[in-house]
Amino acid sequence: MKNIGLILSRELSSYLRTPSGYVIAACLLLVNGLLFNARAVGTGAKYSSEVLQQFLIDAGGTTMIAAVIFSMRMLAEERANGTRTLLFTSPVREAEIVLGKFLAALLFLSVITSLTIYLPALIFIRGKVSIGHIGAGYLGMFLLGAATLSIGMFASALVKNPFLAVLLAAVFVTTFELAWWVGQITDPPFKTFVSYVAPYMKHFHPFRRGLVQLSDIVFYATVIGVSLLASVRVLQSQRWQ
Amino acid sequence: MIRVERVTKLYGAHAAVRDLDFSIAEGECVGFLGLNGAGKTTTLRILSCLVAPTSGSVKIRDIDAETSPHEIRKLIGFLPDTPPLYEEMRVGEYLKFAGRLRQMSAGAVRDRIPHVARTCGLEDVLDAPISSLSHGYKQRVGIAQAVIHEPALLILDEPIQGLDPVQIVEMRTMIRALRGQHTILLSSHILSEIAQTCDRILMLHEGRIAAQGTESELSGRFGESFQIRLEAAGSAEKVRAALASIEGLDIIEVRESADGCAATLRSVEDVRARLSQAVVGAGIGLLGLRAERSGLESIFLSLSRGHGGGAEPVGLDPVAPEATVKTAPLNFSGQSEETDADAHAFRQPRSSAPPSVAPAPEKEAEARHESDEGDVAGDDAIKH
């Protein structure tokens, strides 16, 4: 646990000291603001819940993209810079490295995602939505971001080049999402199975409607667990082979 | 402290190291000397538990690296060829992070940092961001992170790589200051560096140990003698007879040549005057006489050249003609070598330039493999 905390705090301070963390945060806030104005609020009259749902759809997407970009900052960058040697020659377990880096990225992503809270708050000026609905949406974004980060962590463990890590993470995530579209044109029982693996199209939408379902939470937890475990295994194979 | 038995590391069909066998005592300072691609980095990475050997056994303080690498990592401090530095951190907090990773308490790290900073000459830059430091200072920070937790075993891979002459002197001083506190292994392809810093030298060539011992042992066994070439206008038989009377002279080879014969001789002292008298006294025309000192550098060069084909296991052949080259500081890197205890040596012109040994293409490939990153097993795996 001590090592996880050490790595987490070092990573977090790194996000705050390098431009990349701020650039990602600024881009996320800017794009979310623009999308809120253009798509969620729009020009015509809408119910408040429709505005909120549209915002959550957009914010969920941008959160995923930000999480994919964080992939480069995780293991691939350490490897490219040679700093991984410090971790690998220290008495630190691979799981501690993965968890420390994952939690730091998740914490940072959660902070910058939560900074968008002012956008749904604007709905209260001329309308009314349930706080629970907003909470469910942000819980969905948190889980979606965590699942995407874990997939990005796995991609980052596989390659040395940080940009390749981003690309690989994007390919993984896109493949999962495409599965949902494939599922739409597939007959049962494959339809259910194929559609089920899409973190955004299948499992995020209940959250944006204000529904918190255990099945979705279990799905995200499973993706996170499997991806992080796979990352640990990759590190183990690279560390002492 | 370290016992390495028949260690081989294969990357595909290529053996980075093969049948390594050596042991190192507690407190020793041992230098791994070899050309690029000789297997130095692979050996150090195996000892650092970054790379697992394909076969063989590595034990450090009786802990088996294969079964308990995590326990061994508690004992070592490692500086790879590229220091593993987080550039955005400040020196002090980086050292604190490194110490805490090595299971030091916060208080112990706090108390230790001033001492390490003093030893490594970092007192003035503890608050500076690492990204702002020069290469020499970054190398010092690299050593500081390796010693922050007072490891029993300190492993330094090419610690002087890329340093200028002044920095090399400072680095050598720093390494000397660390002797006695740790068992130290360091690698270099610069003989003078190893010879001046280490108690013992392990010469590696093409993944095998070509020779090992102290500088004086190696010199005594293979060097510090005169290799003499003699050309005379007489038959080989007559020349042999004329030379037989000279005490302390080893007749290595006498062969017929177009002008008469050519002899390769060896003696512990310069016997040219007596040789010429003996040859002329026997009524044989003396056509040429040349003596060259054969030292440690030439032994290394001999080992490197003599087994360049690489097919045979290394067996030292003190009579190989290649064993004689003019003594001069040997520097395979082409980089400044300054050195002699101390700074004056690198300012002096060299009377005889060392033969610059360029790695053969296949060696270059190995060198690229070895020098790759502070990166480790994973990269090797990808490449191979």
XYZ file of C-alpha atoms in Angstrom, chain A residues 237-241, chain B residues 4-21 37-47 49-58 206-208 366 369-370 376-382 384:
58
model
C 6.674 -10.793 -18.202
C 8.778 -7.773 -19.132
C 10.470 -7.332 -15.790
C 12.102 -10.655 -15.244
C 12.162 -12.823 -18.285
C 27.411 -16.572 -10.848
C 27.520 -20.086 -12.246
C 27.355 -21.004 -15.918
C 25.027 -18.154 -16.773
C 23.903 -17.925 -20.364
C 21.469 -15.428 -21.814
C 20.116 -16.128 -25.257
C 18.163 -13.735 -27.412
C 16.870 -16.016 -30.085
C 19.915 -17.796 -31.404
C 22.289 -15.077 -30.259
C 24.022 -15.480 -26.932
C 24.468 -12.118 -25.223
C 26.473 -13.898 -22.544
C 27.528 -17.516 -22.421
C 28.728 -19.707 -19.569
C 29.650 -16.872 -17.259
C 31.286 -18.101 -14.101
C 28.338 -5.757 -27.354
C 30.692 -7.807 -25.182
C 27.913 -8.629 -22.735
C 28.657 -6.134 -19.961
C 25.226 -4.580 -19.800
C 23.451 -7.914 -20.043
C 25.570 -9.232 -17.177
C 24.795 -6.220 -15.001
C 21.107 -6.437 -15.868
C 21.052 -10.079 -14.883
C 22.644 -9.174 -11.556
C 17.218 -8.826 -11.693
C 16.116 -6.947 -14.779
C 16.891 -9.801 -17.120
C 16.542 -13.460 -16.265
C 19.299 -15.749 -17.489
C 18.321 -18.442 -19.956
C 20.322 -20.921 -17.914
C 22.688 -20.911 -15.000
C 22.409 -19.621 -11.506
C 22.898 -16.227 -9.866
C 31.617 -11.837 -27.042
C 29.639 -12.825 -24.005
C 32.408 -14.755 -22.313
C 24.742 -6.174 -30.273
C 20.785 -4.097 -28.307
C 22.741 -3.620 -25.135
C 15.073 -3.731 -19.851
C 13.836 -7.085 -20.355
C 10.696 -6.025 -22.060
C 12.497 -4.223 -24.776
C 14.788 -7.093 -25.289
C 11.796 -9.304 -25.625
C 10.226 -7.090 -28.227
C 14.041 -10.582 -30.140
